Coordinates of C-alpha atoms in Angstrom, one line a residue:
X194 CA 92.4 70.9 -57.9
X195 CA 88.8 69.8 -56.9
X196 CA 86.5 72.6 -56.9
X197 CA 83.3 70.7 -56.2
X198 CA 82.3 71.6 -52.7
X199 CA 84.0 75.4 -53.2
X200 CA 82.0 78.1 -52.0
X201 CA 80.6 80.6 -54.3
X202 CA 83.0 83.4 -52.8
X203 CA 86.3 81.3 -53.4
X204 CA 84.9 80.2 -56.9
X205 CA 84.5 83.7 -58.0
X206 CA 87.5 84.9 -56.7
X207 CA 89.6 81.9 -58.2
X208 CA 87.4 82.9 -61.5
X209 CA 88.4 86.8 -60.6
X210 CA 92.2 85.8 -60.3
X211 CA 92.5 83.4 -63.8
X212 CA 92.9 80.2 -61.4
X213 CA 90.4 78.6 -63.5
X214 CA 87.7 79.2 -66.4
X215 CA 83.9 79.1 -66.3
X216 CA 84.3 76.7 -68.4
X217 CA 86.6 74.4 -66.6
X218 CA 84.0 74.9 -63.5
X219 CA 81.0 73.9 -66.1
X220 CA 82.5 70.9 -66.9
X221 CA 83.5 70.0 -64.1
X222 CA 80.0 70.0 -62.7
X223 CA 78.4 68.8 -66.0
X224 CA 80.7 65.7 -65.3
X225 CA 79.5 65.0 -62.4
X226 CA 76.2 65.7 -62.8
X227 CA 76.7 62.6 -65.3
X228 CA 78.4 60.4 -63.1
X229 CA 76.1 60.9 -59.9
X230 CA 72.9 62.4 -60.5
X231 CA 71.3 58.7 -61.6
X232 CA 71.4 57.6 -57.8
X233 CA 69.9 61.6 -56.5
X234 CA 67.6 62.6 -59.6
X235 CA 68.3 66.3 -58.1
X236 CA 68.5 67.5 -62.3
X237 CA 65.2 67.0 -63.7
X238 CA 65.6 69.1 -67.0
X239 CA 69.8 69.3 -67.7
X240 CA 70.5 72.4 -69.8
X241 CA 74.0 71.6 -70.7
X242 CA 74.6 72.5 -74.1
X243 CA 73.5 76.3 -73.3
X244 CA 75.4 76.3 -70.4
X245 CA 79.2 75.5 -71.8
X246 CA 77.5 78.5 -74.4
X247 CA 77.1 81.0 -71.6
X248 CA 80.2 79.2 -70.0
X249 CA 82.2 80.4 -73.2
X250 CA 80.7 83.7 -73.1
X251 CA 81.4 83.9 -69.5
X252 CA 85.1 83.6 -70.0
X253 CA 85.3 86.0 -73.1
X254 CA 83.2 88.8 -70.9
X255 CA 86.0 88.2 -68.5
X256 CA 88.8 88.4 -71.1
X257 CA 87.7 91.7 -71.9
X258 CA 87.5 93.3 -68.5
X259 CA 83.7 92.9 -67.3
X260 CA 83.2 91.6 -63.8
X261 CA 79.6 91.0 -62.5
X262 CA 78.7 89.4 -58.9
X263 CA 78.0 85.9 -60.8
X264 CA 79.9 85.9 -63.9
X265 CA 80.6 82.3 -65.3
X266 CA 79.9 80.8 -62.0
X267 CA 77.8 77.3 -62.5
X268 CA 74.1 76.9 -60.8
X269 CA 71.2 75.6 -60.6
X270 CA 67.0 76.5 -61.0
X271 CA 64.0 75.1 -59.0
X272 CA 62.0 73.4 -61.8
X273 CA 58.8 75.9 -61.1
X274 CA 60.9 78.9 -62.0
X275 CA 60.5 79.7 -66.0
X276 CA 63.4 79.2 -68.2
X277 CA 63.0 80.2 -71.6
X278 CA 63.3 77.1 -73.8
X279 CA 62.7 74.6 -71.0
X280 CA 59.6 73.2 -69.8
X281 CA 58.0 74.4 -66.6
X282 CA 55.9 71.7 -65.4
X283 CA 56.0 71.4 -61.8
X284 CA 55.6 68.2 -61.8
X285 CA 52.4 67.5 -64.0
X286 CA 52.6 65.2 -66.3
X287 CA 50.0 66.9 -68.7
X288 CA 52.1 69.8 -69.0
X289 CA 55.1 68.5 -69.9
X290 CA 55.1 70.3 -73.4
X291 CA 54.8 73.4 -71.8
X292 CA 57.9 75.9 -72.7
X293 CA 57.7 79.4 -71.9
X294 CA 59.3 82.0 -74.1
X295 CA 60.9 84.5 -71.2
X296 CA 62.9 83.5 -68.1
X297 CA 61.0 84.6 -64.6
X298 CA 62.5 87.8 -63.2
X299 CA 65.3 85.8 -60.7
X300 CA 66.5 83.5 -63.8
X301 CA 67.0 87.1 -65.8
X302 CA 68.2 88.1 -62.7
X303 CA 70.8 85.0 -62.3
X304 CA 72.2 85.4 -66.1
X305 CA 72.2 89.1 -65.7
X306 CA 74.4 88.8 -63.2
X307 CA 76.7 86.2 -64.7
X308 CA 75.4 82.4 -63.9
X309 CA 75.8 79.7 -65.9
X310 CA 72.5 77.9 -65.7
X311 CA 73.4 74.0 -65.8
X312 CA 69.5 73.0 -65.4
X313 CA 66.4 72.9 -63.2
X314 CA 66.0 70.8 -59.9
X315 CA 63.0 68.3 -59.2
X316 CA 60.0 69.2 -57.1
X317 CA 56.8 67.8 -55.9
X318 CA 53.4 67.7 -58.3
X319 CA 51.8 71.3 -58.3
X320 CA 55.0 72.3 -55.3
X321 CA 52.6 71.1 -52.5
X322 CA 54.6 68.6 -50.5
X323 CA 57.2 68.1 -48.0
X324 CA 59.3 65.7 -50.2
X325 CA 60.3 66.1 -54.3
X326 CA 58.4 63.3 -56.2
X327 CA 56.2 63.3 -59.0
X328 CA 55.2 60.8 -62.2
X329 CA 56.9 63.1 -64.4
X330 CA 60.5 63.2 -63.4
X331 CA 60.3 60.1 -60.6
X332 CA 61.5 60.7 -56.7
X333 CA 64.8 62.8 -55.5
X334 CA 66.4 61.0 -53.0
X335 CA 68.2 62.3 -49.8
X336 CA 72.3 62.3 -50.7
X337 CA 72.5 61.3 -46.9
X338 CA 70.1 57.9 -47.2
X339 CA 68.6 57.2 -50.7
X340 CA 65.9 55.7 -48.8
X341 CA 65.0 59.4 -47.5
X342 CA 63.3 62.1 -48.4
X343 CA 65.5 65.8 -49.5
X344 CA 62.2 67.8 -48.5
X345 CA 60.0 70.1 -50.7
X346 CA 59.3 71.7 -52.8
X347 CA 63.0 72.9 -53.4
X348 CA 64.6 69.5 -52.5
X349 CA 65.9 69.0 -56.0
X350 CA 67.9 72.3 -54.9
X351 CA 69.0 71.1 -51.3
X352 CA 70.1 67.9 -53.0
X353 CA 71.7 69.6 -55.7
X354 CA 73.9 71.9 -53.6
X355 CA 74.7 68.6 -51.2
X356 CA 76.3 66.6 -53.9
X357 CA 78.2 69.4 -55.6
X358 CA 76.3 70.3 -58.4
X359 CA 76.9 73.4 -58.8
X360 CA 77.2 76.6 -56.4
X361 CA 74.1 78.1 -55.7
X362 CA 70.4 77.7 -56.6
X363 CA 67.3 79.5 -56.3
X364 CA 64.0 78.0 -54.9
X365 CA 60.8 79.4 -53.3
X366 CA 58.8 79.4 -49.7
X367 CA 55.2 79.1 -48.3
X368 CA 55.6 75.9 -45.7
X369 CA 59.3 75.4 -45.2
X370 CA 60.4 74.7 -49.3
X371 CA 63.8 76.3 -48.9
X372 CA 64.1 75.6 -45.3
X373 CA 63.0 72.7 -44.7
X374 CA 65.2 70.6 -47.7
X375 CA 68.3 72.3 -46.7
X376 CA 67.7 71.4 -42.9
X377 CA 67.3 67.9 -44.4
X378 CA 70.1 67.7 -46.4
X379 CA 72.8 70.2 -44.0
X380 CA 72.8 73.2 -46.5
X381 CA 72.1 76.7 -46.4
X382 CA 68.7 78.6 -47.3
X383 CA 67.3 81.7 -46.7
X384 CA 63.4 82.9 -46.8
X385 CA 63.5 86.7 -47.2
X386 CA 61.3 89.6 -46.0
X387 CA 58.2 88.8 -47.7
X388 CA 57.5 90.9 -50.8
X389 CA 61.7 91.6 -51.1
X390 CA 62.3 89.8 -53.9
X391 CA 60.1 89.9 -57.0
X392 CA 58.3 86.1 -57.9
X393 CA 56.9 86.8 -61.5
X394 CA 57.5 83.6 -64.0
X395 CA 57.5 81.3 -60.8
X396 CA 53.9 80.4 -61.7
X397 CA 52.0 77.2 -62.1
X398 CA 52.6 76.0 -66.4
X399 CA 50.4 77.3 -68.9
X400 CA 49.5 80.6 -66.2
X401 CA 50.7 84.1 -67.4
X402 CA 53.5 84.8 -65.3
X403 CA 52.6 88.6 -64.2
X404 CA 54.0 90.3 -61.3
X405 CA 51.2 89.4 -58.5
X406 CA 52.0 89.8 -55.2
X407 CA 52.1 86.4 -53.5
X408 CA 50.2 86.1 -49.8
X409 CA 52.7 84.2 -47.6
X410 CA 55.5 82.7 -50.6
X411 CA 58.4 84.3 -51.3
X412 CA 61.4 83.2 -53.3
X413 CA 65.2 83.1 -52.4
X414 CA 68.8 82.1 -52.1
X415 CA 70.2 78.3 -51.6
X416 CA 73.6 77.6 -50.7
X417 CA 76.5 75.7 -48.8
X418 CA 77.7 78.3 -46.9
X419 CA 75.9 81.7 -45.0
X420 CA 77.7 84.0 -47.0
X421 CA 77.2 82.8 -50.6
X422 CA 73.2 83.1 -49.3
X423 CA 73.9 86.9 -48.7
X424 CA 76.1 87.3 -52.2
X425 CA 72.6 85.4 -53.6
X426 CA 70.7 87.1 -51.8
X427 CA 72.0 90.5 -52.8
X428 CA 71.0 89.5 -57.2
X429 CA 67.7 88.7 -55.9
X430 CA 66.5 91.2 -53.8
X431 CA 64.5 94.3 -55.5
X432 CA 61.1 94.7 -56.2
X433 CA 59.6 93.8 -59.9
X434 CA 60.1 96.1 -62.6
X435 CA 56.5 96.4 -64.0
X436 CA 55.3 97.3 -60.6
X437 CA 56.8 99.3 -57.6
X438 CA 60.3 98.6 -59.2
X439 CA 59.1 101.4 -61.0
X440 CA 59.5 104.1 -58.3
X441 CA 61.6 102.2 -55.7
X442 CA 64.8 100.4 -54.9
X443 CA 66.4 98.6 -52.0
X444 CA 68.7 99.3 -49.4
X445 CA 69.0 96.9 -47.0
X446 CA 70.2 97.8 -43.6
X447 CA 73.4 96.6 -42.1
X448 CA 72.9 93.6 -39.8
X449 CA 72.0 94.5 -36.4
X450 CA 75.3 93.9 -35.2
X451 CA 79.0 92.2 -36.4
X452 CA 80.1 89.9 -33.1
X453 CA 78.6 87.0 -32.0
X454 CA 78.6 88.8 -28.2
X455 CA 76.6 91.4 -29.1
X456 CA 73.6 89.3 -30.3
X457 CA 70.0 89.2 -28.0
X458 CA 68.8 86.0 -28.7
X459 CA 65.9 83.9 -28.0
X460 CA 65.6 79.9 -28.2
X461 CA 62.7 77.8 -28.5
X462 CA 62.9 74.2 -28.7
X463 CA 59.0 73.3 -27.8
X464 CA 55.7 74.0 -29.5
X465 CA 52.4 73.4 -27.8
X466 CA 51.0 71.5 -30.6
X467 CA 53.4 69.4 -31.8
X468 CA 56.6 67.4 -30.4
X469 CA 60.4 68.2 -30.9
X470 CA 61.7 65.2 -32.0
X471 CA 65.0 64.6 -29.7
X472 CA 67.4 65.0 -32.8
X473 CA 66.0 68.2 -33.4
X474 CA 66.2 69.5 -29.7
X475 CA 70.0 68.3 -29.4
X476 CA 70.3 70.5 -32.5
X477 CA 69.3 73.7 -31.2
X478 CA 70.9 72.9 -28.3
X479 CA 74.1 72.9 -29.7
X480 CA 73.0 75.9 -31.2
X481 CA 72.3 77.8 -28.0
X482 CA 75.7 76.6 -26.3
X483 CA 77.7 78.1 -29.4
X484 CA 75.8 81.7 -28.8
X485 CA 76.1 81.4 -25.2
X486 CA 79.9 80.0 -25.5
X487 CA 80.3 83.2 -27.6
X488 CA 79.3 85.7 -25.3
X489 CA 75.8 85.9 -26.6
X490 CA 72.5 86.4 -24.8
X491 CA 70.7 83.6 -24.8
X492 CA 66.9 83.4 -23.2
X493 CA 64.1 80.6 -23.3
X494 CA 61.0 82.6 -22.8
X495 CA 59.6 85.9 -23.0
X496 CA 56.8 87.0 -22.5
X497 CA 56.9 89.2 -26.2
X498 CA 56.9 85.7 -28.2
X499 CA 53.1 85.7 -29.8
X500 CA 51.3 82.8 -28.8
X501 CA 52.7 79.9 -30.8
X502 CA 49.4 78.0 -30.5
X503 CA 47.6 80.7 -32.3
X504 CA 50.2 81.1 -34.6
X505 CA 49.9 77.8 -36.3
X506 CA 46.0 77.9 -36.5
X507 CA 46.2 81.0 -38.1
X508 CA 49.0 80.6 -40.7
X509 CA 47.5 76.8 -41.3
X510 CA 44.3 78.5 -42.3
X511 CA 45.8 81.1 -44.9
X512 CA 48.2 78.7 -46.1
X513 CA 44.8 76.4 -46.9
X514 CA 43.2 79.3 -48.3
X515 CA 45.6 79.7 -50.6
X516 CA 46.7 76.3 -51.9
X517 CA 42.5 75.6 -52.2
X518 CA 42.4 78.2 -55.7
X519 CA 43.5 75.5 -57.9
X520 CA 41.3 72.8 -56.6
X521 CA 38.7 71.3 -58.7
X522 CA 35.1 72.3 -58.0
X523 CA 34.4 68.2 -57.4
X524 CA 37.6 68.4 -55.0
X525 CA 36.5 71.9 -53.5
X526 CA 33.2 70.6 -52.6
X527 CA 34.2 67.4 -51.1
X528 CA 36.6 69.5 -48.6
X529 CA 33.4 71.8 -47.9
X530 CA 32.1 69.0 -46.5
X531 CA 33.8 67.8 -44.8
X532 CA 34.6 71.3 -43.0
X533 CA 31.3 71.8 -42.1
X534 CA 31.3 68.6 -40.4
X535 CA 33.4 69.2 -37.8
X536 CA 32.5 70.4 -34.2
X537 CA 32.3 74.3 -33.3
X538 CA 35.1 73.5 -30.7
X539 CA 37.8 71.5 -32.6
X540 CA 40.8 73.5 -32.7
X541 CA 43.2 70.9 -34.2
X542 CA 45.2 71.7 -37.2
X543 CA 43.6 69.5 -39.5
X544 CA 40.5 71.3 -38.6
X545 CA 42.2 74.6 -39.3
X546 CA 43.4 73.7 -42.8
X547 CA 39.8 72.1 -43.7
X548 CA 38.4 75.8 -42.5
X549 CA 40.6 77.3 -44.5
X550 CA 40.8 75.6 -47.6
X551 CA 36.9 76.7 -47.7
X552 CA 37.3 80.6 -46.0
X553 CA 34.9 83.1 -47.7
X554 CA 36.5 86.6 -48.8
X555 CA 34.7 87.9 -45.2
X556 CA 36.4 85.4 -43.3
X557 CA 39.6 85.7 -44.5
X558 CA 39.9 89.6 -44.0
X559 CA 39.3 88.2 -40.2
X560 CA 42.3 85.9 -40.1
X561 CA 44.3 88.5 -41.7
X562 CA 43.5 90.7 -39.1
X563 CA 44.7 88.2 -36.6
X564 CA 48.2 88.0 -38.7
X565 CA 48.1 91.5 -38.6
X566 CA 48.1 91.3 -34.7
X567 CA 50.9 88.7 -35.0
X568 CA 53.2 90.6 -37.0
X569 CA 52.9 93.8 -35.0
X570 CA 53.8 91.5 -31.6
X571 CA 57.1 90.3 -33.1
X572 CA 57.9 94.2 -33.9
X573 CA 57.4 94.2 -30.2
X574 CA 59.6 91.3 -29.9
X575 CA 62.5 92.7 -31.4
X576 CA 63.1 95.6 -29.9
X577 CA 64.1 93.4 -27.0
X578 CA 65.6 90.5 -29.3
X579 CA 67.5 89.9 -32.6
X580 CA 66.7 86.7 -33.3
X581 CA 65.1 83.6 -32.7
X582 CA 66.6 80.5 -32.7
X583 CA 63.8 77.3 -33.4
X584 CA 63.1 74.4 -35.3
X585 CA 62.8 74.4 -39.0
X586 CA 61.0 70.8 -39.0
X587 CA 60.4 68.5 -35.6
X588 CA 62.8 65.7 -37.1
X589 CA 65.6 65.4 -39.5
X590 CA 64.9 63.9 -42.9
X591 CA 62.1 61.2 -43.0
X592 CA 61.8 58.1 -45.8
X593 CA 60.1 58.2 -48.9
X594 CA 55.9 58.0 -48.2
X595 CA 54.5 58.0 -51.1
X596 CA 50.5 57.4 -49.8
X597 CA 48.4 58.6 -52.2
X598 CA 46.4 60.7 -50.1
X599 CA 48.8 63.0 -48.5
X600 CA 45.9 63.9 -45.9
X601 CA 46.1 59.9 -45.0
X602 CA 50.0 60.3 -44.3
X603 CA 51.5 60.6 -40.9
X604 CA 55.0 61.5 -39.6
X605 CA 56.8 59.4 -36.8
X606 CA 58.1 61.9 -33.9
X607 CA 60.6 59.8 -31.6
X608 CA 58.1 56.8 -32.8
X609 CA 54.7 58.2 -32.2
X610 CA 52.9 58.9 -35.1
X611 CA 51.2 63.5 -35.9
X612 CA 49.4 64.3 -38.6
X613 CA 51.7 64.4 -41.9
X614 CA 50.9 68.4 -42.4
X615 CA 51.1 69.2 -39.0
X616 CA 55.1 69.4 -39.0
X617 CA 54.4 72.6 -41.0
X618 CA 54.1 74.7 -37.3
X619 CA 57.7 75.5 -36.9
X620 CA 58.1 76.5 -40.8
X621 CA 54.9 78.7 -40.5
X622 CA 56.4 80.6 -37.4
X623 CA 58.1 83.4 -39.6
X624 CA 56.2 82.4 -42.7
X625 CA 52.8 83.8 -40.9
X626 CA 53.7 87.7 -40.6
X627 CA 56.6 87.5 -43.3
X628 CA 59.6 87.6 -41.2
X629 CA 63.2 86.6 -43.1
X630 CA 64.4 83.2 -41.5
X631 CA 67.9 81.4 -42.3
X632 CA 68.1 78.1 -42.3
X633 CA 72.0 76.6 -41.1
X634 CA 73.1 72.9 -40.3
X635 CA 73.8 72.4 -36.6
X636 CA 75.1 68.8 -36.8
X637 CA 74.0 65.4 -37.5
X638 CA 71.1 63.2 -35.4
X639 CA 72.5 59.9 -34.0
X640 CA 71.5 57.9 -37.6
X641 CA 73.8 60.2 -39.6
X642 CA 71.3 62.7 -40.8
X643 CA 71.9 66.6 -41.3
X644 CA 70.1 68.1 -39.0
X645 CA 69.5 72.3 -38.9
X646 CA 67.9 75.3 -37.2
X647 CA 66.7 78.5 -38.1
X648 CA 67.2 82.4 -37.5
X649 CA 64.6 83.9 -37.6
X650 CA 64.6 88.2 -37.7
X651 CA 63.2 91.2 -37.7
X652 CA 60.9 92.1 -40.8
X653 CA 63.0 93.4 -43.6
X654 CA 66.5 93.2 -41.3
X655 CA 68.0 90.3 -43.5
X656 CA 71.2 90.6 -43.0
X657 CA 70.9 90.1 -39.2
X658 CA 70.0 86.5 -39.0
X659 CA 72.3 86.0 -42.2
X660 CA 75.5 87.7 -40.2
X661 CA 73.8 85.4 -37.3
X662 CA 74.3 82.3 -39.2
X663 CA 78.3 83.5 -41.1
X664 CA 79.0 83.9 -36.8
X665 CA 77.5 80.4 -36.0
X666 CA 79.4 78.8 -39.4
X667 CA 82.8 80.1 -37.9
X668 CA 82.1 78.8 -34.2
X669 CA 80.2 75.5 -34.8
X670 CA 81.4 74.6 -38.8
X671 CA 79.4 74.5 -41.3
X672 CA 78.1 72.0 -44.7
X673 CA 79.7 68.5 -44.4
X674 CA 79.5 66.4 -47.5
X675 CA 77.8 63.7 -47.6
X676 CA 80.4 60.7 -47.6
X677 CA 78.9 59.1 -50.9
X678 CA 79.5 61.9 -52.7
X679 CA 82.1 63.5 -51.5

């Protein structure tokens, strides 16, 4: 029987019921892996002699009565994530001898709960772009069109999951790096609560991987259907031992409610600072006929939504703050420059980044305020809503652009040409005041391509937009395979 597009739940259960061995499923996707992988390059670092290992030792647990959520089911790791006794580069070539000693918490997490680890997945150099490239381990390709992009950072990941190698994998979030590859290759992703699950060993090579607490990134669960995100979700989640895991655990709560009729929801399809490409619209269209079809109710506006305007400027600016720390000072004072160059009264999103990128300690406690304000407006928001329905990305999966310069790069919207970075607004949405958002295929755009929405929720309420997007899998379907590799 071929397992290779299986969800995680019926793979454990046929694992639960002696259908088939961990090691039969490790093979299998070993094998394929081999056979396919050459034309995707979603496996960047294979680790398949330790995996038939823990495949072996998998089925022997089993043979003597343990059962754990994950046990001797086959994945795969984002490349950023440390594995002891692979290297952790993300992407740069100088550091491609550099092999931590411990896994990061959610790889300890993964074996502890079971997985067989069959290897890491391809990103972009230093995790900072919308596609998976770098001169280290070459370019992913989209399964749909090798001539497209899977997304970043976790597109090694999204690809992974599209062609069948393996069940699950893990990646991590600041502009859209789980969502945003899985919208583009029509798999499942989930962003969680910020702060929910713990992110120590998913730290640039050769820095010690200690349990800080990330502004904006989080980490979390990839899959091809809603539910193996929630059975992904539920290894992940828990703060880090070394710190508040000390005192605390998690619960949870239920999802707001278990019938699609029941669900408030709102759906936006327009942003005032960036088109919806049409592809994308149809998309959540479809979407909002599905929720209204099943007795959902569906609204367009309200006047509760924070402004989406100020939204984008604001999360554009801590995102830049952010991403500037590991900037050389040559580089850093080039952007300075540049920022003070601009008019008093440009309020363009490349003008917010270049701000940003250069925001003193005083000026950022400002902006933080003003996320502060954000957050506090979508609490707001929810006692009146669920969810929201939106755009992960204005258009569905773009080709390869490699331009040097990603600041030179653009991105065609229904043939007119934005500012590359500026497709970041809808992924920023929940990332800004740390909202959980699942990302869910809604169909395909009229070349082919997957094309997906997500749900966003309430701070800390996961498992409403997860049961959201289980509801929408049963009325609308779910993953498709792509037909090259299926």
């Amino acid at each position: 029987m071929d397992r290779t597009f299986d969800s995680a739940e019926k793979l454990m259960g046929a694992l639960r019921s002696g259908e088939v061995s961990s090691v039969e499923l490790t093979d299998a996707a070993i094998d394929r892996i081999e056979r396919h992988d050459r034309d995707i390059n979603a496996i960047c670092v294979p680790d398949f002699d330790r995996a038939r290992a823990a495949a072996r030792d998998a089925d022997r647990a089993r043979a003597r009565g343990e059962d754990r959520p994950l046990l001797g089911l086959p994945v795969t790791v984002k490349e950023s994530y440390d594995v002891a006794g692979l290297p952790t580069t993300w992407g740069i070539p100088m550091h491609r001898d550099h092999v931590p000693a411990e896994d990061a918490v959610q790889v300890a997490r993964l074996k502890d709960a079971g997985a067989v680890v069959l290897g890491k997945t391809n990103v972009p150099l230093w995790l900072q772009d919308l596609q998976s490239y770098n001169d280290l381990y070459g370019t992913t390709n989209n399964p749909w069109d090798h001539g497209r992009t899977p997304g970043g950072s976790s597109g090694g990941s999204a690809a992974a999951l599209a062609c069948g190698f393996g069940a699950l994998s893990i990646g991590s979030d600041i502009g859209g790096s789980l969502r945003t590859p899985a919208h583009f290759c029509g798999v499942y992703a989930h962003k969680p609560t910020l702060g929910l699950a713990a992110s120590r060993g998913m730290v640039p090579p050769t820095a010690p991987a200690l349990p800080v607490e990330l502004d904006l990134a989080v980490v979390g669960p990839m899959a091809r259907t809603a539910r193996d995100l929630t059975l992904l979700l539920d290894v992940m989640a828990g703060p880090d031992p070394l710190t508040s895991g000390v005192a605390h655990t998690v619960t949870l709560p239920p999802a707001r409610h278990e019938r699609l009729r029941d669900f408030r929801v709102l759906v936006l399809d327009a942003h005032p600072l960036l088109p919806t490409g049409a592809a994308v619209r149809s998309a959540v269209e479809r979407v909002a006929r599905a929720l209204t079809d099943g007795g959902a109710r569906v609204e367009r506006h309200s006047p509760l939504l924070p402004d989406l305007d100020e939204a984008a400027l604001v999360y554009m600016r801590l995102l830049a703050a952010g991403s500037s720390a590991g900037f050389s000072d040559a580089r850093y004072e080039l952007v300075r420059a540049r920022a003070a160059g601009l008019a008093a009264d440009d309020r363009s999103l490349d003008a917010a980044r270049l701000r940003g990128t250069v925001l003193s300690h005083r000026a950022w406690l400002g902006v933080n305020q003003r996320r502060e304000a954000h957050r506090h407006g979508w609490r707001r928001l929810f006692t009146e809503f669920d969810a929201v329905v939106c755009p992960v990305s204005p258009t569905a999966a773009f080709p390869h652009d490699h331009e040097l310069d990603p600041l030179e790069r653009l991105i065609a919207i229904d043939g007119v040409d934005h500012p590359y970075f500026d497709q970041l607004v809808w992924a920023g949405l929940p990332t800004l005041p740390g909202l959980p958002a699942t990302a869910v295929p809604a169909g395909r755009s009229s070349e082919g391509l997957p094309v997906g929405v997500q749900l966003i929720g309430p701070m800390y309420e996961d498992r409403t937009p997860l049961r959201l997007a289980e509801l929408l899998e049963e009325v609308m379907g779910g993953f498709e395979a792509p037909g090259a590799q299926g």
